Short mmCIF file of C-alpha atoms in Angstrom, two decimals:
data_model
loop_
_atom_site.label_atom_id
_atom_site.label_comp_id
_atom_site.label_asym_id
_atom_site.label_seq_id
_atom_site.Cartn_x
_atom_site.Cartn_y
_atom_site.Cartn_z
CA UNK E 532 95.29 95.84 112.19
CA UNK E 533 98.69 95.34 110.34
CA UNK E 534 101.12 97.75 110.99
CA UNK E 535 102.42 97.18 107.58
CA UNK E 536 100.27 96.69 104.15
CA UNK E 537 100.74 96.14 100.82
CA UNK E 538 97.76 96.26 97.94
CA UNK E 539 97.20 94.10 95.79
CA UNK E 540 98.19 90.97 97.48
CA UNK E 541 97.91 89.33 94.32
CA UNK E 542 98.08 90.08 90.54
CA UNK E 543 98.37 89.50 87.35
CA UNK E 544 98.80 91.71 84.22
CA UNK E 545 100.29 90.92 80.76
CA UNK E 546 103.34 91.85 79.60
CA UNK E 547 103.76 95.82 78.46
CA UNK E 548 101.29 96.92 81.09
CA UNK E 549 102.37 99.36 83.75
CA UNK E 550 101.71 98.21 86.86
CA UNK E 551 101.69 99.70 90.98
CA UNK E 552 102.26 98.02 93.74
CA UNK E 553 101.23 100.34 97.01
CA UNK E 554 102.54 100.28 100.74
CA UNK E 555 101.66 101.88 103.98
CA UNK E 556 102.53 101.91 107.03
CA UNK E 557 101.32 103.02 110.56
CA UNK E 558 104.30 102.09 112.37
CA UNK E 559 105.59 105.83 112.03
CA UNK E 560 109.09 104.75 110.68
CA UNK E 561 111.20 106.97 108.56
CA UNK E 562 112.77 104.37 106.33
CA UNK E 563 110.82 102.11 103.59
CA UNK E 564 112.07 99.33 101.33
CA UNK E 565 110.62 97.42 98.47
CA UNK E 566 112.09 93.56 97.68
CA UNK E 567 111.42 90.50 95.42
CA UNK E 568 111.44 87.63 96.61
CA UNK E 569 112.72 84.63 94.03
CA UNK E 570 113.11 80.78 94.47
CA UNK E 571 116.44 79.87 95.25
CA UNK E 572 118.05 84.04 95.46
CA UNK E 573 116.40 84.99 98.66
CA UNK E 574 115.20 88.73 99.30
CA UNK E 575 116.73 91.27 96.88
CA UNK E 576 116.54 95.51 97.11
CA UNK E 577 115.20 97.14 94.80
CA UNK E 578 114.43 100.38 96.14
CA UNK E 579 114.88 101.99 99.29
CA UNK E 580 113.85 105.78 100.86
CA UNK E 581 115.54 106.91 104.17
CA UNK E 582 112.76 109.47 104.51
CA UNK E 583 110.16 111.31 102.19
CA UNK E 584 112.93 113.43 100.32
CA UNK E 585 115.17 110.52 100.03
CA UNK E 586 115.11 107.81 97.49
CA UNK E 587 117.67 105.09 96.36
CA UNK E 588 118.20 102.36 93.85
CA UNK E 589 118.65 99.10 95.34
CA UNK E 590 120.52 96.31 93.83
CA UNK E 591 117.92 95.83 91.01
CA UNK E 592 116.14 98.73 90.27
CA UNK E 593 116.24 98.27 86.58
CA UNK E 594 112.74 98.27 85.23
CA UNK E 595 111.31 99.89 88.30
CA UNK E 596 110.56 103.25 89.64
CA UNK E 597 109.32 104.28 93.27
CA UNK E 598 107.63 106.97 94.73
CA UNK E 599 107.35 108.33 98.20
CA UNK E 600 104.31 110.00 98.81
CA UNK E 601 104.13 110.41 102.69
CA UNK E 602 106.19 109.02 105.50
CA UNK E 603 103.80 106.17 105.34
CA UNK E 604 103.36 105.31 101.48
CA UNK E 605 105.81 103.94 99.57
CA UNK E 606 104.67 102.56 96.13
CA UNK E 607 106.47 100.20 93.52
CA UNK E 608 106.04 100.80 90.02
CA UNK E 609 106.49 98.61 86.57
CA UNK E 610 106.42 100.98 84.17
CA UNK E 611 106.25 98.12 81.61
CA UNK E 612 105.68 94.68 83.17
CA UNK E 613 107.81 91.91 81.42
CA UNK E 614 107.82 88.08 82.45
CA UNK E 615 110.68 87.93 84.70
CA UNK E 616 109.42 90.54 86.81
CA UNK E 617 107.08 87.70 87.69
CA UNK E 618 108.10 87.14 91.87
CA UNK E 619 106.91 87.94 95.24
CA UNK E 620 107.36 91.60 96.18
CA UNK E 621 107.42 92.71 99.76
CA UNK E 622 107.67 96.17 101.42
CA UNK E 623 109.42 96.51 104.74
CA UNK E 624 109.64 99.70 107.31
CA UNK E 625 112.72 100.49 109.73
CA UNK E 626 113.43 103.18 112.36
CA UNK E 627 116.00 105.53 111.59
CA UNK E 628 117.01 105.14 115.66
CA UNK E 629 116.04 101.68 116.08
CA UNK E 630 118.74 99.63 114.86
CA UNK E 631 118.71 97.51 111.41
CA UNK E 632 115.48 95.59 112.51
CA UNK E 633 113.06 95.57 109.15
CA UNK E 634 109.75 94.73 109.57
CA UNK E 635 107.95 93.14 106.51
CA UNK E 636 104.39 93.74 104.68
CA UNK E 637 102.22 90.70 103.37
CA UNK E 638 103.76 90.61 100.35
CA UNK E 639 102.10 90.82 96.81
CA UNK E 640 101.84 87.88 94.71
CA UNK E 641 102.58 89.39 90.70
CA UNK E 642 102.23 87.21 87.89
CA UNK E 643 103.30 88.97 84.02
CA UNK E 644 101.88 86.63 81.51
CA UNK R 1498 128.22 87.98 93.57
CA UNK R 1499 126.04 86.75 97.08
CA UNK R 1500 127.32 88.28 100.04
CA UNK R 1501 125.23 86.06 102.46
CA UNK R 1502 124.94 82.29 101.29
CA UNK R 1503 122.67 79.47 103.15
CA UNK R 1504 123.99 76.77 101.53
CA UNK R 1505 121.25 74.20 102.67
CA UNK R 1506 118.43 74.80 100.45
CA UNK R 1507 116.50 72.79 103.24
CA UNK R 1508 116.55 71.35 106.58
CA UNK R 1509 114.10 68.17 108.36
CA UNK R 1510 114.30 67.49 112.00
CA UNK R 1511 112.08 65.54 114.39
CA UNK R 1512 109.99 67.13 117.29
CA UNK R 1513 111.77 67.77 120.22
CA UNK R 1514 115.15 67.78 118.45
CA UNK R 1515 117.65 70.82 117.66
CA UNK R 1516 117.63 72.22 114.60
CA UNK R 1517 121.08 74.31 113.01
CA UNK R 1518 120.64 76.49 110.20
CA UNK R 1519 123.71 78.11 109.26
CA UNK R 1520 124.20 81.00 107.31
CA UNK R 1521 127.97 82.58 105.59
CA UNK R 1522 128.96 85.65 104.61
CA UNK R 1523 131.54 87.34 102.42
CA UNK R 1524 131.89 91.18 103.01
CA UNK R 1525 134.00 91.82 106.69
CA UNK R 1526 132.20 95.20 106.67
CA UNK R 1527 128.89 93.18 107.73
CA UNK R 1528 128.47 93.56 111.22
CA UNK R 1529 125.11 93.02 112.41
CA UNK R 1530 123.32 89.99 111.78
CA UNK R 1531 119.44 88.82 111.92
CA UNK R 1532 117.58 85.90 111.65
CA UNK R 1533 113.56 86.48 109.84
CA UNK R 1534 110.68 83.19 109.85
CA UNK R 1535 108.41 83.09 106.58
CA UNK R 1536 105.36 81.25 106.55
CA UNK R 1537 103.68 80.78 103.44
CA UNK R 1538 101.64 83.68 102.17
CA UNK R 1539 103.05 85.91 104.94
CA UNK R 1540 106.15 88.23 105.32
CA UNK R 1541 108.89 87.37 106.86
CA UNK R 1542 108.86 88.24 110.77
CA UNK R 1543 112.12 89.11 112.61
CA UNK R 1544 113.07 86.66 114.65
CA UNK R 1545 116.71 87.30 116.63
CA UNK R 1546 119.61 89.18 115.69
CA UNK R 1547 123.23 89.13 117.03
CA UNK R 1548 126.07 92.41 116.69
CA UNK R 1549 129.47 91.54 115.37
CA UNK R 1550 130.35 92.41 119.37
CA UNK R 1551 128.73 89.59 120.67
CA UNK R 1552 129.38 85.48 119.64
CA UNK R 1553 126.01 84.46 120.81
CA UNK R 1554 122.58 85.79 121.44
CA UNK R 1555 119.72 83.80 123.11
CA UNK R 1556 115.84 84.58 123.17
CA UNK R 1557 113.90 81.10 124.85
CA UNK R 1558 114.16 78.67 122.30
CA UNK R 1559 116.41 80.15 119.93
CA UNK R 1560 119.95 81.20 119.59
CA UNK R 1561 122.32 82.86 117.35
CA UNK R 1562 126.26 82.26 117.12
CA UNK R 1563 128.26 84.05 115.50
CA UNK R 1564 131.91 83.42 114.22
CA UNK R 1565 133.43 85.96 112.97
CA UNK R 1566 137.04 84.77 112.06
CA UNK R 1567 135.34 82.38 109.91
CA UNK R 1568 132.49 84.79 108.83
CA UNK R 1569 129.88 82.27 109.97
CA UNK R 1570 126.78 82.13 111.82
CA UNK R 1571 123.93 79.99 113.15
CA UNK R 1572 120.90 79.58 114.45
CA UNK R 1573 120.27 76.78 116.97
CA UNK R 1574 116.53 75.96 117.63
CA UNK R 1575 115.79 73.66 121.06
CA UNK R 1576 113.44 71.88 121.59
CA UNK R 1577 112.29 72.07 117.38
CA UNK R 1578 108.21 72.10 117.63
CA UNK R 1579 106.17 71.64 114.93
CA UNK R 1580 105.15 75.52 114.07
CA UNK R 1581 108.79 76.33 113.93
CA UNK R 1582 108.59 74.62 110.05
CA UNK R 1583 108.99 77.60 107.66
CA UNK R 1584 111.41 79.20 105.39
CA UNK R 1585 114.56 81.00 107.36
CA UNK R 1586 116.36 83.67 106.54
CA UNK R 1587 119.79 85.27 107.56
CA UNK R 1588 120.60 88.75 106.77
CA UNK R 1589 123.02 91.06 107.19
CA UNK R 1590 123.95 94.80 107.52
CA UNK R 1591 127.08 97.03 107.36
CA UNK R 1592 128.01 99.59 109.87
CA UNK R 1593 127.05 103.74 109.39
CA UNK R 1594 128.80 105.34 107.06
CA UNK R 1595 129.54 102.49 104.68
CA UNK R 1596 127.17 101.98 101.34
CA UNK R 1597 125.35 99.02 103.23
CA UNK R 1598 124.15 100.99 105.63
CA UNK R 1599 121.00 100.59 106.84
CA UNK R 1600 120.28 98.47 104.40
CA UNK R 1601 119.94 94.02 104.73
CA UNK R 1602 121.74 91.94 102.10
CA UNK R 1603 119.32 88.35 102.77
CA UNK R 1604 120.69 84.59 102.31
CA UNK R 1605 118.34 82.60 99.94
CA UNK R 1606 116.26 80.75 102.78
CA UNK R 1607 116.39 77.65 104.01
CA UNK R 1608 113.08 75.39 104.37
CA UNK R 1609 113.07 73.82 107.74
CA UNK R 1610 110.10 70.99 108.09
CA UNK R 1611 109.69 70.04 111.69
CA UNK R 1612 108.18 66.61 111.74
CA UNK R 1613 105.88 65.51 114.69
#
């Protein structure tokens, strides 16, 4: 089983709709990230949460919220989806004592029409 | 304003042959470095990493070099293989205590096609 999984793997919703994205994990990390993932600009931060308490904006959190359910849920949300949220969305997990190592969920394919 | 630049959008090699993806960075408060693989559909999967302590790292087939007067690094692959054809990242983190912490700032990938 994946240690790290994101539903749905693919989606698409029309433009106004709010949206979540959900993540768990079974590694038993601490620390949880959500990225998008563009053509051409790489992985980007949009959120991250050191531990369940502990939530901060990433370098584009604008149109986004997060919440942090449990040490192992972490879930992305578009409170109203617009079409250049349209990208590739991953969540990652990280140790708190294990170095900077990330490790990556499937990622979830979003498409706002 | 990107902090971590891969300049070559993509990279072909033949079987057998090495293949150098470089990477640059900007911010001298960056100082530990990793290298992720993405195949298609899939996340990306760590793959080596290298501390600003160190100018080269080595794990069988790859290996990371790092300059850090010019704020460079580079992964060498040898001998390339087929299933090494994916999208590569570099990424990079600060130390504790600054704002990066703990966090990656990623390059925007390079595609490397191994040809048999």
């Amino acid at each position: 089983d994946a240690d790290v999984t994101q539903t749905p793997r693919n989606r698409i919703t029309k433009t106004g709709k709010r949206i979540m994205l959900e993540c768990s994990q079974t590694k038993g990390h601490d620390r949880m990230y959500w990225y998008r993932q563009d053509p051409g600009l790489g992985l980007r931060l949009i959120y991250y949460s050191f531990d369940v308490k502990d939530i901060n904006k990433g370098e584009i959190s604008d149109g986004y919220s997060v919440s942090r359910q449990a040490q192992a849920k972490f879930s992305l949300s578009l409170e109203s989806a617009i079409p250049n949220q349209t990208a590739l969305y991953f969540c990652a997990t990280s140790d708190s004592g294990g170095g900077e190592t990330q490790y990556f969920g499937p990622g979830t394919r979003l498409l706002v029409l | 304003d990107q902090q971590v630049k891969q300049n070559s959008p993509s990279l072909s090699v033949q079987e057998g042959r090495i293949s150098i993806l470089n990477c640059d960075y900007t911010n001298s408060m960056f100082d530990y470095f990793l290298w992720y693989k993405k195949y298609p559909a899939e996340g990306p999967t760590f793959l080596i990493s290298i501390s600003s302590i160190k100018d080269k790292n080595e794990d069988g087939r790859f290996t990371v070099f790092l300059n850090k007067s010019a704020k460079h690094l580079s992964l060498h692959i040898v001998p390339s293989q087929p299933g090494d054809s994916a999208v590569y990242f570099c990424a990079a983190s600060a130390d504790a205590g600054g704002t990066s912490y703990g966090k990656l700032t990623f390059g925007q990938g390079t595609i490397l096609t191994v040809h048999p």
